[in-house]
Protein backbone atom coordinates (compact mmCIF):
# COMPACT_ATOMS: atom_id res chain seq x y z
CA UNK A 1 0.00 0.00 0.00
CA UNK A 2 1.46 3.39 -0.93
CA UNK A 3 2.58 5.30 2.18
CA UNK A 4 0.36 8.36 1.62
CA UNK A 5 -2.81 6.35 1.15
CA UNK A 6 -3.77 4.89 4.53
CA UNK A 7 -6.26 3.34 4.86
CA UNK A 8 -6.96 2.56 1.22
CA UNK A 9 -10.52 3.43 0.14
CA UNK A 10 -12.10 1.55 -2.73
CA UNK A 11 -11.77 3.74 -5.77
CA UNK A 12 -13.49 2.91 -9.03
CA UNK A 13 -12.06 4.27 -12.25
CA UNK A 14 -12.84 3.78 -15.89
CA UNK A 15 -12.43 5.49 -19.23
CA UNK A 16 -14.52 5.37 -22.33
CA UNK A 17 -13.38 6.35 -25.80
CA UNK A 18 -15.28 9.06 -27.66
CA UNK A 19 -14.94 7.30 -31.01
CA UNK A 20 -18.66 7.45 -31.80
CA UNK A 21 -21.95 8.16 -30.07
CA UNK A 22 -22.75 5.70 -27.28
CA UNK A 23 -24.84 2.70 -28.22
CA UNK A 24 -26.86 0.24 -26.17
CA UNK A 25 -23.79 -2.03 -25.88
CA UNK A 26 -21.79 0.78 -24.29
CA UNK A 27 -24.62 1.65 -21.93
CA UNK A 28 -25.57 -1.82 -20.70
CA UNK A 29 -21.99 -3.15 -20.94
CA UNK A 30 -20.14 -0.26 -19.33
CA UNK A 31 -21.86 3.03 -18.49
CA UNK A 32 -24.61 1.53 -16.33
CA UNK A 33 -21.92 -0.11 -14.26
CA UNK A 34 -20.11 3.19 -13.76
CA UNK A 35 -23.32 4.62 -12.41
CA UNK A 36 -23.85 1.68 -10.06
CA UNK A 37 -20.40 2.24 -8.59
CA UNK A 38 -20.85 5.93 -7.76
CA UNK A 39 -20.74 6.69 -4.05
CA UNK A 40 -24.28 6.47 -2.74
CA UNK A 41 -25.42 3.95 -5.39
CA UNK A 42 -26.28 0.38 -4.51
CA UNK A 43 -22.88 -1.17 -5.34
CA UNK A 44 -20.94 1.93 -4.50
CA UNK A 45 -17.22 2.38 -4.23
CA UNK A 46 -15.90 5.01 -1.78
CA UNK A 47 -14.83 7.17 -4.72
CA UNK A 48 -15.35 7.05 -8.46
CA UNK A 49 -13.35 8.60 -11.30
CA UNK A 50 -14.57 8.44 -14.90
CA UNK A 51 -13.00 10.01 -17.93
CA UNK A 52 -13.44 10.46 -21.63
CA UNK A 53 -10.41 8.84 -23.27
CA UNK A 54 -9.66 11.40 -25.96
CA UNK A 55 -5.94 10.58 -26.10
CA UNK A 56 -6.77 6.98 -26.89
CA UNK A 57 -9.36 8.09 -29.44
CA UNK A 58 -6.64 10.02 -31.29
CA UNK A 59 -5.38 6.67 -32.58
CA UNK A 60 -8.59 6.37 -34.61
CA UNK A 61 -10.36 9.75 -34.92
CA UNK A 62 -8.19 11.98 -37.12
CA UNK A 63 -10.65 14.80 -37.70
CA UNK A 64 -10.20 17.52 -35.01
CA UNK A 65 -13.71 18.96 -35.27
CA UNK A 66 -15.25 15.53 -35.08
CA UNK A 67 -13.10 14.63 -32.06
CA UNK A 68 -14.07 17.85 -30.26
CA UNK A 69 -17.74 17.29 -30.91
CA UNK A 70 -17.59 13.62 -29.88
CA UNK A 71 -15.85 14.52 -26.61
CA UNK A 72 -18.51 17.10 -25.79
CA UNK A 73 -21.33 14.74 -26.74
CA UNK A 74 -19.79 11.99 -24.59
CA UNK A 75 -19.72 14.26 -21.55
CA UNK A 76 -23.32 15.35 -22.06
CA UNK A 77 -24.44 11.76 -22.64
CA UNK A 78 -22.73 10.45 -19.50
CA UNK A 79 -24.29 13.08 -17.26
CA UNK A 80 -27.69 12.64 -18.93
CA UNK A 81 -27.46 8.88 -18.36
CA UNK A 82 -26.95 9.35 -14.64
CA UNK A 83 -23.29 9.95 -13.99
CA UNK A 84 -23.54 12.44 -11.15
CA UNK A 85 -20.68 14.97 -10.99
CA UNK A 86 -21.50 15.56 -7.31
CA UNK A 87 -20.66 11.96 -6.53
CA UNK A 88 -18.17 10.95 -9.23
CA UNK A 89 -15.25 12.84 -10.75
CA UNK A 90 -15.91 13.26 -14.46
CA UNK A 91 -13.09 14.60 -16.64
CA UNK A 92 -11.34 14.49 -19.97
CA UNK A 93 -8.21 12.36 -20.17
CA UNK A 94 -6.06 14.99 -21.91
CA UNK A 95 -6.86 17.55 -19.21
CA UNK A 96 -4.55 15.59 -16.90
CA UNK A 97 -1.05 15.84 -18.42
CA UNK A 98 0.39 14.02 -15.38
CA UNK A 99 -0.93 10.83 -16.96
CA UNK A 100 1.13 11.14 -20.13
CA UNK A 101 4.23 11.82 -18.05
CA UNK A 102 3.51 8.78 -15.94
CA UNK A 103 3.02 6.76 -19.06
CA UNK A 104 6.65 7.44 -20.04
CA UNK A 105 7.87 6.14 -16.68
CA UNK A 106 5.86 2.99 -17.26
CA UNK A 107 7.11 2.68 -20.83
CA UNK A 108 10.64 2.22 -19.49
CA UNK A 109 9.56 -0.95 -17.67
CA UNK A 110 7.37 -2.32 -20.48
CA UNK A 111 8.68 -5.36 -22.36
CA UNK A 112 8.07 -5.13 -26.14
CA UNK A 113 6.80 -8.71 -26.15
CA UNK A 114 4.03 -7.85 -23.71
CA UNK A 115 2.68 -5.17 -26.05
CA UNK A 116 3.10 -7.41 -29.11
CA UNK A 117 0.64 -9.82 -27.52
CA UNK A 118 -2.03 -7.17 -26.88
CA UNK A 119 -5.08 -7.69 -29.05
CA UNK A 120 -5.75 -4.22 -30.49
CA UNK A 121 -2.29 -4.09 -32.03
CA UNK A 122 -2.11 -7.81 -32.87
CA UNK A 123 -5.50 -7.78 -34.65
CA UNK A 124 -4.54 -4.81 -36.79
CA UNK A 125 -1.18 -6.33 -37.67
CA UNK A 126 -2.77 -9.70 -38.52
CA UNK A 127 -5.17 -7.94 -40.87
CA UNK A 128 -2.16 -6.45 -42.66
CA UNK A 129 -3.10 -2.90 -41.61
CA UNK A 130 -0.45 -0.32 -40.70
CA UNK A 131 -0.24 0.30 -36.94
CA UNK A 132 1.33 3.33 -35.28
CA UNK A 133 3.27 3.53 -32.02
CA UNK A 134 0.20 5.10 -30.39
CA UNK A 135 -1.79 1.94 -30.93
CA UNK A 136 1.18 -0.23 -29.96
CA UNK A 137 1.71 1.58 -26.66
CA UNK A 138 -2.03 2.09 -26.02
CA UNK A 139 -2.04 -0.34 -23.05
CA UNK A 140 0.76 1.61 -21.34
CA UNK A 141 -1.22 4.86 -21.47
CA UNK A 142 -4.20 2.91 -20.16
CA UNK A 143 -2.05 1.58 -17.30
CA UNK A 144 -1.02 5.17 -16.49
CA UNK A 145 -4.70 6.18 -16.54
CA UNK A 146 -5.44 3.62 -13.88
CA UNK A 147 -2.34 3.90 -11.71
CA UNK A 148 -2.38 7.72 -11.64
CA UNK A 149 -5.45 7.67 -9.40
CA UNK A 150 -4.60 4.71 -7.14
CA UNK A 151 -7.68 3.00 -8.58
CA UNK A 152 -8.61 -0.25 -6.86
CA UNK A 153 -11.41 -1.40 -9.15
CA UNK A 154 -11.79 -0.87 -12.89
CA UNK A 155 -15.22 -1.61 -14.35
CA UNK A 156 -14.72 -2.81 -17.94
CA UNK A 157 -16.03 -5.17 -20.55
CA UNK A 158 -14.32 -8.51 -21.20
CA UNK A 159 -12.32 -7.05 -24.08
CA UNK A 160 -10.41 -4.80 -21.68
CA UNK A 161 -9.39 -7.41 -19.13
CA UNK A 162 -6.11 -8.10 -20.95
CA UNK A 163 -5.22 -4.43 -20.58
CA UNK A 164 -5.84 -4.51 -16.84
CA UNK A 165 -3.50 -7.49 -16.64
CA UNK A 166 -0.84 -5.45 -18.47
CA UNK A 167 -1.44 -2.62 -16.01
CA UNK A 168 -0.95 -4.96 -13.06
CA UNK A 169 2.21 -6.37 -14.65
CA UNK A 170 3.75 -2.95 -15.18
CA UNK A 171 2.78 -1.73 -11.72
CA UNK A 172 4.26 -4.91 -10.23
CA UNK A 173 7.54 -4.48 -12.12
CA UNK A 174 7.80 -0.82 -11.13
CA UNK A 175 7.06 -1.61 -7.51
CA UNK A 176 9.60 -4.42 -7.56
CA UNK A 177 12.30 -2.08 -8.87
CA UNK A 178 11.53 1.03 -6.90
CA UNK A 179 9.40 0.18 -3.87
CA UNK A 180 5.66 0.18 -3.27
CA UNK A 181 4.64 3.06 -5.52
CA UNK A 182 1.50 1.83 -7.25
CA UNK A 183 -1.75 0.30 -6.10
CA UNK A 184 -2.63 -2.85 -8.05
CA UNK A 185 -6.16 -2.57 -9.49
CA UNK A 186 -8.68 -5.31 -10.16
CA UNK A 187 -11.01 -5.50 -13.15
CA UNK A 188 -14.72 -5.63 -12.46
CA UNK A 189 -16.72 -7.33 -15.14
CA UNK A 190 -20.38 -6.70 -15.83
CA UNK A 191 -22.44 -9.31 -13.99
CA UNK A 192 -22.86 -12.39 -16.17
CA UNK A 193 -20.33 -10.97 -18.66
CA UNK A 194 -23.19 -9.42 -20.66
CA UNK A 195 -22.61 -9.04 -24.37
CA UNK A 196 -25.31 -6.88 -25.86
CA UNK A 197 -26.25 -8.14 -29.32
CA UNK A 198 -26.45 -5.79 -32.29
CA UNK A 199 -29.12 -5.53 -34.98
CA UNK A 200 -27.57 -8.52 -36.80
CA UNK A 201 -27.28 -10.72 -33.71
CA UNK A 202 -23.47 -10.42 -33.41
CA UNK A 203 -21.98 -8.38 -30.53
CA UNK A 204 -23.13 -4.77 -30.88
CA UNK A 205 -20.13 -2.72 -31.97
CA UNK A 206 -19.30 0.35 -34.02
CA UNK A 207 -16.94 -1.82 -36.05
CA UNK A 208 -19.80 -4.08 -37.18
CA UNK A 209 -22.18 -1.24 -38.04
CA UNK A 210 -24.92 -2.97 -36.09
CA UNK A 211 -25.44 -0.45 -33.32
CA UNK A 212 -28.48 1.30 -31.95
CA UNK A 213 -27.39 4.57 -30.39
CA UNK A 214 -28.85 5.57 -27.05
CA UNK A 215 -29.77 9.10 -28.11
CA UNK A 216 -30.46 8.47 -31.76
CA UNK A 217 -33.34 10.37 -33.29
CA UNK A 218 -36.45 8.35 -32.28
CA UNK A 219 -37.75 7.75 -35.81
CA UNK A 220 -34.32 6.64 -37.10
CA UNK A 221 -34.01 4.43 -34.04
CA UNK A 222 -37.42 2.90 -34.69
CA UNK A 223 -36.45 2.07 -38.27
CA UNK A 224 -33.30 0.32 -37.07
CA UNK A 225 -35.26 -1.67 -34.51
CA UNK A 226 -37.83 -2.73 -37.11
CA UNK A 227 -34.96 -3.95 -39.32
CA UNK A 228 -33.31 -6.14 -36.66
CA UNK A 229 -32.59 -9.48 -38.32
CA UNK A 230 -34.70 -12.43 -37.21
CA UNK A 231 -35.01 -16.00 -38.40
CA UNK A 232 -37.69 -16.91 -40.91
CA UNK A 233 -39.58 -19.55 -38.94
CA UNK A 234 -43.35 -19.43 -39.49
CA UNK A 235 -45.41 -17.38 -37.08
CA UNK A 236 -47.25 -20.35 -35.56
CA UNK A 237 -44.11 -22.16 -34.48
CA UNK A 238 -43.31 -21.92 -30.74
CA UNK A 239 -39.85 -20.43 -30.20
CA UNK A 240 -37.26 -20.57 -27.44
CA UNK A 241 -36.60 -17.04 -26.17
CA UNK A 242 -33.23 -18.09 -24.77
CA UNK A 243 -30.45 -17.02 -27.13
CA UNK A 244 -32.82 -14.99 -29.34
CA UNK A 245 -31.12 -11.61 -29.77
CA UNK A 246 -34.39 -9.69 -30.13
CA UNK A 247 -35.58 -11.15 -26.85
CA UNK A 248 -32.22 -10.38 -25.24
CA UNK A 249 -32.50 -6.72 -26.23
CA UNK A 250 -36.09 -6.57 -25.01
CA UNK A 251 -35.07 -8.14 -21.70
CA UNK A 252 -32.45 -5.48 -21.06
CA UNK A 253 -35.12 -2.81 -20.89
CA UNK A 254 -38.44 -4.47 -20.02
CA UNK A 255 -39.79 -4.96 -16.51
CA UNK A 256 -39.58 -8.44 -14.98
CA UNK A 257 -43.32 -8.94 -15.56
CA UNK A 258 -43.16 -7.87 -19.23
CA UNK A 259 -40.14 -10.08 -19.80
CA UNK A 260 -41.94 -13.12 -18.38
CA UNK A 261 -45.01 -12.36 -20.48
CA UNK A 262 -42.88 -12.02 -23.63
CA UNK A 263 -41.06 -15.30 -22.90
CA UNK A 264 -44.45 -17.01 -22.64
CA UNK A 265 -45.48 -15.53 -25.98
CA UNK A 266 -42.33 -16.93 -27.58
CA UNK A 267 -42.96 -20.39 -26.13
CA UNK A 268 -46.60 -20.39 -27.14
CA UNK A 269 -45.93 -19.29 -30.74
CA UNK A 270 -48.50 -17.75 -33.02
CA UNK A 271 -47.01 -14.26 -33.00
CA UNK A 272 -44.75 -12.32 -35.35
CA UNK A 273 -41.36 -10.82 -34.65
CA UNK A 274 -42.86 -7.49 -35.74
CA UNK A 275 -44.84 -7.46 -32.48
CA UNK A 276 -41.69 -8.00 -30.44
CA UNK A 277 -39.95 -5.21 -32.34
CA UNK A 278 -42.82 -2.82 -31.64
CA UNK A 279 -42.65 -3.76 -27.96
CA UNK A 280 -38.90 -3.10 -28.05
CA UNK A 281 -39.49 0.36 -29.54
CA UNK A 282 -41.80 1.09 -26.61
CA UNK A 283 -39.66 -0.24 -23.78
CA UNK A 284 -36.50 1.41 -25.11
CA UNK A 285 -38.27 4.77 -25.43
CA UNK A 286 -39.51 4.45 -21.84
CA UNK A 287 -36.12 3.27 -20.55
CA UNK A 288 -34.29 6.34 -21.86
CA UNK A 289 -37.08 8.96 -21.62
CA UNK A 290 -35.69 10.67 -18.50
CA UNK A 291 -32.17 10.60 -19.89
CA UNK A 292 -33.38 12.22 -23.11
CA UNK A 293 -35.01 15.00 -21.10
CA UNK A 294 -31.87 15.55 -19.05
CA UNK A 295 -29.81 15.56 -22.24
CA UNK A 296 -31.99 18.22 -23.83
CA UNK A 297 -31.62 20.44 -20.73
CA UNK A 298 -27.84 20.00 -20.68
CA UNK A 299 -27.51 20.65 -24.39
CA UNK A 300 -29.03 24.07 -23.97
CA UNK A 301 -26.62 24.94 -21.15
CA UNK A 302 -23.11 24.50 -22.55
CA UNK A 303 -21.52 26.31 -19.62
CA UNK A 304 -22.76 23.68 -17.19
CA UNK A 305 -20.92 20.80 -18.89
CA UNK A 306 -17.76 22.89 -19.24
CA UNK A 307 -17.90 23.69 -15.51
CA UNK A 308 -18.40 20.02 -14.62
CA UNK A 309 -15.40 19.01 -16.73
CA UNK A 310 -13.18 21.79 -15.35
CA UNK A 311 -14.01 20.85 -11.75
CA UNK A 312 -13.42 17.17 -12.59
CA UNK A 313 -10.04 17.91 -14.18
CA UNK A 314 -8.93 19.91 -11.12
CA UNK A 315 -9.79 17.03 -8.76
CA UNK A 316 -8.22 14.45 -11.07
CA UNK A 317 -5.01 16.48 -11.44
CA UNK A 318 -4.66 16.90 -7.70
CA UNK A 319 -4.69 13.15 -7.22
CA UNK A 320 -2.61 12.26 -10.28
CA UNK A 321 -0.02 14.88 -9.28
CA UNK A 322 0.55 13.12 -5.95
CA UNK A 323 0.96 9.72 -7.56
CA UNK A 324 3.28 11.08 -10.26
CA UNK A 325 5.45 12.80 -7.65
CA UNK A 326 5.63 9.55 -5.71
CA UNK A 327 6.68 7.65 -8.85
CA UNK A 328 9.27 10.25 -9.87
CA UNK A 329 10.79 10.34 -6.42
CA UNK A 330 10.96 6.59 -6.34
CA UNK A 331 12.82 6.16 -9.61
CA UNK A 332 15.26 9.01 -9.05
CA UNK A 333 13.76 11.68 -11.28
CA UNK A 334 13.33 14.26 -8.60
CA UNK A 335 15.46 15.24 -5.67
CA UNK A 336 12.95 14.19 -3.03
CA UNK A 337 13.31 11.12 -0.87
CA UNK A 338 12.69 7.78 -2.50
CA UNK A 339 9.52 5.94 -1.45
CA UNK A 340 11.20 2.91 0.00
CA UNK A 341 14.94 3.48 0.25
CA UNK A 342 15.57 0.16 1.92
CA UNK A 343 13.94 -1.78 -0.92
CA UNK A 344 15.92 0.21 -3.48
CA UNK A 345 19.20 -0.37 -1.74
CA UNK A 346 18.55 -4.08 -1.66
CA UNK A 347 17.59 -4.38 -5.33
CA UNK A 348 19.94 -1.93 -7.05
CA UNK A 349 18.67 0.87 -9.20
CA UNK A 350 18.88 -0.27 -12.79
CA UNK A 351 15.77 0.58 -14.88
P1 LIG B 1 -17.30 -0.49 -29.85
O1 LIG B 1 -17.12 -1.99 -29.89
O2 LIG B 1 -18.61 -0.08 -30.39
O3 LIG B 1 -16.13 0.23 -30.54
P2 LIG B 1 -16.02 0.28 -27.40
O4 LIG B 1 -14.92 -0.71 -27.67
O5 LIG B 1 -15.69 1.72 -27.51
O6 LIG B 1 -17.28 -0.06 -28.34
O7 LIG B 1 -16.63 -0.05 -25.98
C1 LIG B 1 -16.63 0.82 -24.85
C2 LIG B 1 -17.11 0.04 -23.65
O8 LIG B 1 -18.41 -0.53 -23.88
C3 LIG B 1 -16.19 -1.13 -23.29
O9 LIG B 1 -16.09 -1.22 -21.88
C4 LIG B 1 -16.90 -2.33 -23.86
O10 LIG B 1 -16.60 -3.49 -23.17
C5 LIG B 1 -18.38 -1.94 -23.72
N1 LIG B 1 -19.15 -2.55 -24.82
C6 LIG B 1 -19.11 -2.20 -26.12
N2 LIG B 1 -19.94 -2.96 -26.85
C7 LIG B 1 -20.54 -3.83 -25.99
C8 LIG B 1 -21.51 -4.87 -26.14
N3 LIG B 1 -22.04 -5.16 -27.32
N4 LIG B 1 -21.89 -5.54 -25.04
C9 LIG B 1 -21.36 -5.25 -23.82
N5 LIG B 1 -20.44 -4.28 -23.62
C10 LIG B 1 -20.02 -3.56 -24.68
N1 LIG C 1 -9.31 1.17 -23.56
C1 LIG C 1 -10.63 1.42 -23.05
C2 LIG C 1 -11.69 1.06 -24.12
O1 LIG C 1 -11.41 1.08 -25.29
C3 LIG C 1 -10.78 2.88 -22.65
C4 LIG C 1 -9.83 3.23 -21.56
C5 LIG C 1 -8.74 4.05 -21.66
C6 LIG C 1 -9.89 2.76 -20.21
N2 LIG C 1 -8.12 4.12 -20.44
C7 LIG C 1 -8.79 3.36 -19.54
C8 LIG C 1 -10.77 1.90 -19.53
C9 LIG C 1 -8.53 3.09 -18.17
C10 LIG C 1 -10.51 1.64 -18.17
C11 LIG C 1 -9.41 2.23 -17.51
O2 LIG C 1 -12.82 0.78 -23.76
XYZ file of C-alpha atoms and ligand atoms in Angstrom:
393
model
C 0.000 0.000 0.000
C 1.465 3.391 -0.934
C 2.580 5.302 2.182
C 0.364 8.362 1.615
C -2.815 6.354 1.151
C -3.772 4.888 4.527
C -6.263 3.344 4.863
C -6.957 2.564 1.222
C -10.520 3.427 0.145
C -12.104 1.554 -2.728
C -11.773 3.744 -5.767
C -13.493 2.914 -9.031
C -12.060 4.266 -12.255
C -12.837 3.782 -15.885
C -12.427 5.489 -19.227
C -14.523 5.371 -22.329
C -13.375 6.354 -25.798
C -15.278 9.063 -27.664
C -14.938 7.296 -31.006
C -18.662 7.453 -31.795
C -21.946 8.163 -30.075
C -22.755 5.704 -27.279
C -24.838 2.696 -28.217
C -26.864 0.241 -26.167
C -23.793 -2.034 -25.877
C -21.786 0.778 -24.289
C -24.623 1.649 -21.928
C -25.572 -1.824 -20.702
C -21.989 -3.154 -20.937
C -20.139 -0.255 -19.334
C -21.863 3.035 -18.487
C -24.609 1.528 -16.328
C -21.921 -0.109 -14.257
C -20.107 3.191 -13.761
C -23.322 4.625 -12.411
C -23.855 1.676 -10.063
C -20.398 2.238 -8.587
C -20.854 5.926 -7.765
C -20.741 6.690 -4.054
C -24.284 6.472 -2.743
C -25.416 3.953 -5.391
C -26.279 0.376 -4.506
C -22.884 -1.173 -5.336
C -20.942 1.928 -4.501
C -17.216 2.383 -4.230
C -15.903 5.008 -1.783
C -14.831 7.171 -4.718
C -15.352 7.049 -8.461
C -13.347 8.601 -11.304
C -14.569 8.443 -14.898
C -13.001 10.011 -17.926
C -13.435 10.465 -21.631
C -10.412 8.843 -23.267
C -9.661 11.403 -25.964
C -5.944 10.576 -26.100
C -6.773 6.976 -26.886
C -9.360 8.093 -29.436
C -6.639 10.021 -31.286
C -5.376 6.675 -32.578
C -8.591 6.371 -34.614
C -10.360 9.749 -34.919
C -8.190 11.981 -37.118
C -10.650 14.802 -37.695
C -10.199 17.515 -35.012
C -13.711 18.956 -35.271
C -15.247 15.529 -35.082
C -13.105 14.634 -32.060
C -14.068 17.851 -30.260
C -17.740 17.286 -30.910
C -17.589 13.622 -29.878
C -15.846 14.520 -26.609
C -18.508 17.099 -25.792
C -21.327 14.742 -26.741
C -19.792 11.990 -24.594
C -19.718 14.258 -21.550
C -23.319 15.355 -22.062
C -24.444 11.764 -22.644
C -22.731 10.449 -19.503
C -24.293 13.075 -17.261
C -27.687 12.636 -18.932
C -27.458 8.878 -18.363
C -26.945 9.346 -14.642
C -23.291 9.947 -13.990
C -23.536 12.439 -11.153
C -20.681 14.969 -10.988
C -21.504 15.558 -7.307
C -20.660 11.956 -6.532
C -18.166 10.952 -9.229
C -15.249 12.835 -10.746
C -15.907 13.264 -14.465
C -13.093 14.605 -16.637
C -11.338 14.492 -19.967
C -8.208 12.359 -20.170
C -6.059 14.987 -21.906
C -6.858 17.549 -19.206
C -4.551 15.586 -16.899
C -1.053 15.839 -18.417
C 0.386 14.025 -15.380
C -0.932 10.833 -16.958
C 1.128 11.144 -20.134
C 4.231 11.823 -18.050
C 3.509 8.784 -15.940
C 3.018 6.757 -19.063
C 6.646 7.439 -20.044
C 7.874 6.136 -16.682
C 5.862 2.986 -17.256
C 7.107 2.679 -20.829
C 10.636 2.221 -19.488
C 9.562 -0.948 -17.667
C 7.369 -2.324 -20.481
C 8.678 -5.356 -22.361
C 8.069 -5.134 -26.139
C 6.805 -8.715 -26.153
C 4.029 -7.845 -23.714
C 2.678 -5.168 -26.050
C 3.099 -7.406 -29.111
C 0.636 -9.822 -27.517
C -2.027 -7.169 -26.883
C -5.081 -7.693 -29.047
C -5.747 -4.221 -30.485
C -2.291 -4.092 -32.029
C -2.107 -7.807 -32.866
C -5.497 -7.781 -34.651
C -4.542 -4.815 -36.788
C -1.183 -6.333 -37.673
C -2.766 -9.701 -38.521
C -5.166 -7.944 -40.868
C -2.157 -6.447 -42.660
C -3.098 -2.900 -41.613
C -0.449 -0.325 -40.699
C -0.235 0.297 -36.944
C 1.328 3.326 -35.275
C 3.272 3.532 -32.023
C 0.200 5.104 -30.392
C -1.792 1.944 -30.934
C 1.178 -0.231 -29.962
C 1.707 1.580 -26.660
C -2.026 2.092 -26.021
C -2.037 -0.336 -23.048
C 0.762 1.614 -21.340
C -1.223 4.857 -21.469
C -4.203 2.913 -20.164
C -2.053 1.581 -17.300
C -1.016 5.167 -16.485
C -4.698 6.180 -16.538
C -5.444 3.616 -13.882
C -2.339 3.897 -11.709
C -2.383 7.721 -11.641
C -5.453 7.667 -9.395
C -4.604 4.710 -7.141
C -7.677 3.002 -8.580
C -8.607 -0.249 -6.864
C -11.414 -1.396 -9.148
C -11.789 -0.875 -12.892
C -15.219 -1.614 -14.354
C -14.723 -2.808 -17.936
C -16.028 -5.172 -20.554
C -14.321 -8.511 -21.196
C -12.322 -7.053 -24.083
C -10.414 -4.802 -21.676
C -9.386 -7.412 -19.128
C -6.110 -8.100 -20.953
C -5.219 -4.425 -20.580
C -5.843 -4.507 -16.836
C -3.501 -7.492 -16.638
C -0.845 -5.453 -18.469
C -1.436 -2.623 -16.008
C -0.947 -4.958 -13.058
C 2.215 -6.371 -14.648
C 3.747 -2.950 -15.184
C 2.784 -1.733 -11.720
C 4.256 -4.915 -10.235
C 7.542 -4.480 -12.123
C 7.800 -0.816 -11.133
C 7.056 -1.608 -7.505
C 9.604 -4.422 -7.557
C 12.298 -2.083 -8.873
C 11.528 1.033 -6.895
C 9.403 0.178 -3.871
C 5.662 0.181 -3.272
C 4.638 3.064 -5.516
C 1.503 1.833 -7.254
C -1.750 0.303 -6.101
C -2.634 -2.850 -8.054
C -6.159 -2.574 -9.492
C -8.683 -5.307 -10.156
C -11.007 -5.499 -13.153
C -14.724 -5.630 -12.456
C -16.722 -7.329 -15.144
C -20.379 -6.696 -15.828
C -22.437 -9.307 -13.990
C -22.857 -12.387 -16.171
C -20.329 -10.972 -18.664
C -23.191 -9.418 -20.659
C -22.606 -9.040 -24.368
C -25.310 -6.877 -25.857
C -26.250 -8.137 -29.324
C -26.445 -5.792 -32.295
C -29.117 -5.528 -34.983
C -27.569 -8.515 -36.800
C -27.276 -10.725 -33.707
C -23.470 -10.416 -33.407
C -21.979 -8.383 -30.526
C -23.133 -4.772 -30.879
C -20.126 -2.720 -31.970
C -19.299 0.354 -34.023
C -16.941 -1.821 -36.050
C -19.805 -4.084 -37.179
C -22.185 -1.240 -38.044
C -24.922 -2.973 -36.094
C -25.437 -0.454 -33.316
C -28.476 1.304 -31.945
C -27.392 4.571 -30.393
C -28.847 5.566 -27.049
C -29.767 9.098 -28.107
C -30.456 8.466 -31.758
C -33.338 10.372 -33.295
C -36.454 8.350 -32.283
C -37.748 7.752 -35.807
C -34.318 6.642 -37.102
C -34.014 4.433 -34.038
C -37.424 2.903 -34.686
C -36.447 2.072 -38.271
C -33.303 0.325 -37.066
C -35.255 -1.670 -34.505
C -37.826 -2.734 -37.114
C -34.957 -3.948 -39.321
C -33.309 -6.138 -36.659
C -32.594 -9.485 -38.319
C -34.704 -12.432 -37.212
C -35.014 -15.996 -38.404
C -37.693 -16.910 -40.910
C -39.577 -19.548 -38.941
C -43.346 -19.428 -39.487
C -45.415 -17.379 -37.082
C -47.255 -20.346 -35.562
C -44.109 -22.159 -34.481
C -43.314 -21.923 -30.740
C -39.854 -20.426 -30.198
C -37.264 -20.572 -27.445
C -36.600 -17.040 -26.169
C -33.234 -18.089 -24.768
C -30.454 -17.017 -27.132
C -32.820 -14.986 -29.336
C -31.123 -11.607 -29.771
C -34.386 -9.694 -30.132
C -35.583 -11.149 -26.852
C -32.224 -10.375 -25.242
C -32.497 -6.723 -26.233
C -36.085 -6.568 -25.015
C -35.075 -8.143 -21.695
C -32.448 -5.480 -21.055
C -35.115 -2.807 -20.889
C -38.444 -4.465 -20.019
C -39.790 -4.958 -16.510
C -39.576 -8.437 -14.983
C -43.318 -8.942 -15.562
C -43.160 -7.871 -19.230
C -40.143 -10.079 -19.803
C -41.942 -13.122 -18.381
C -45.006 -12.359 -20.478
C -42.882 -12.023 -23.631
C -41.059 -15.296 -22.895
C -44.453 -17.007 -22.638
C -45.482 -15.525 -25.984
C -42.334 -16.931 -27.580
C -42.961 -20.394 -26.130
C -46.602 -20.390 -27.137
C -45.932 -19.290 -30.740
C -48.498 -17.746 -33.025
C -47.013 -14.261 -32.999
C -44.752 -12.325 -35.351
C -41.358 -10.819 -34.651
C -42.859 -7.493 -35.744
C -44.835 -7.458 -32.484
C -41.685 -7.998 -30.442
C -39.947 -5.209 -32.336
C -42.822 -2.824 -31.635
C -42.654 -3.758 -27.964
C -38.905 -3.102 -28.053
C -39.490 0.362 -29.542
C -41.803 1.087 -26.608
C -39.660 -0.236 -23.775
C -36.502 1.414 -25.114
C -38.274 4.766 -25.427
C -39.513 4.455 -21.835
C -36.122 3.265 -20.554
C -34.290 6.337 -21.859
C -37.078 8.957 -21.621
C -35.694 10.670 -18.497
C -32.167 10.596 -19.887
C -33.380 12.215 -23.111
C -35.010 14.999 -21.102
C -31.866 15.547 -19.046
C -29.811 15.558 -22.243
C -31.989 18.222 -23.829
C -31.624 20.440 -20.733
C -27.838 20.002 -20.677
C -27.507 20.651 -24.393
C -29.029 24.071 -23.969
C -26.624 24.939 -21.146
C -23.109 24.497 -22.545
C -21.518 26.314 -19.621
C -22.758 23.680 -17.190
C -20.923 20.802 -18.893
C -17.756 22.890 -19.242
C -17.901 23.695 -15.509
C -18.399 20.024 -14.617
C -15.398 19.009 -16.731
C -13.181 21.788 -15.349
C -14.008 20.846 -11.745
C -13.420 17.167 -12.591
C -10.042 17.913 -14.175
C -8.927 19.906 -11.120
C -9.787 17.035 -8.760
C -8.216 14.453 -11.066
C -5.012 16.485 -11.443
C -4.663 16.902 -7.703
C -4.694 13.146 -7.215
C -2.606 12.264 -10.279
C -0.021 14.876 -9.276
C 0.551 13.120 -5.945
C 0.963 9.723 -7.560
C 3.282 11.084 -10.257
C 5.451 12.801 -7.647
C 5.633 9.547 -5.715
C 6.679 7.648 -8.854
C 9.268 10.251 -9.870
C 10.789 10.340 -6.424
C 10.957 6.585 -6.343
C 12.821 6.161 -9.609
C 15.262 9.008 -9.051
C 13.764 11.681 -11.284
C 13.332 14.258 -8.603
C 15.459 15.239 -5.673
C 12.954 14.189 -3.033
C 13.307 11.124 -0.869
C 12.687 7.779 -2.495
C 9.523 5.938 -1.451
C 11.200 2.907 -0.003
C 14.942 3.485 0.245
C 15.569 0.155 1.919
C 13.937 -1.779 -0.919
C 15.922 0.213 -3.478
C 19.197 -0.369 -1.738
C 18.550 -4.078 -1.661
C 17.587 -4.375 -5.332
C 19.942 -1.926 -7.047
C 18.673 0.873 -9.204
C 18.882 -0.270 -12.791
C 15.768 0.584 -14.880
P -17.295 -0.486 -29.855
O -17.116 -1.995 -29.890
O -18.610 -0.084 -30.390
O -16.134 0.235 -30.536
P -16.017 0.276 -27.400
O -14.923 -0.714 -27.675
O -15.685 1.725 -27.510
O -17.280 -0.063 -28.336
O -16.629 -0.046 -25.977
C -16.627 0.824 -24.847
C -17.105 0.037 -23.647
O -18.414 -0.534 -23.882
C -16.189 -1.132 -23.290
O -16.094 -1.216 -21.884
C -16.897 -2.331 -23.861
O -16.598 -3.490 -23.170
C -18.376 -1.939 -23.719
N -19.154 -2.552 -24.817
C -19.108 -2.204 -26.120
N -19.940 -2.959 -26.852
C -20.539 -3.826 -25.995
C -21.507 -4.869 -26.137
N -22.043 -5.156 -27.315
N -21.888 -5.543 -25.038
C -21.360 -5.246 -23.825
N -20.442 -4.279 -23.621
C -20.018 -3.562 -24.679
N -9.307 1.168 -23.558
C -10.630 1.422 -23.047
C -11.691 1.062 -24.115
O -11.410 1.084 -25.292
C -10.783 2.879 -22.647
C -9.828 3.229 -21.556
C -8.737 4.053 -21.658
C -9.893 2.761 -20.210
N -8.116 4.121 -20.443
C -8.789 3.359 -19.544
C -10.766 1.898 -19.529
C -8.530 3.089 -18.174
C -10.507 1.644 -18.166
C -9.407 2.228 -17.512
O -12.824 0.783 -23.759
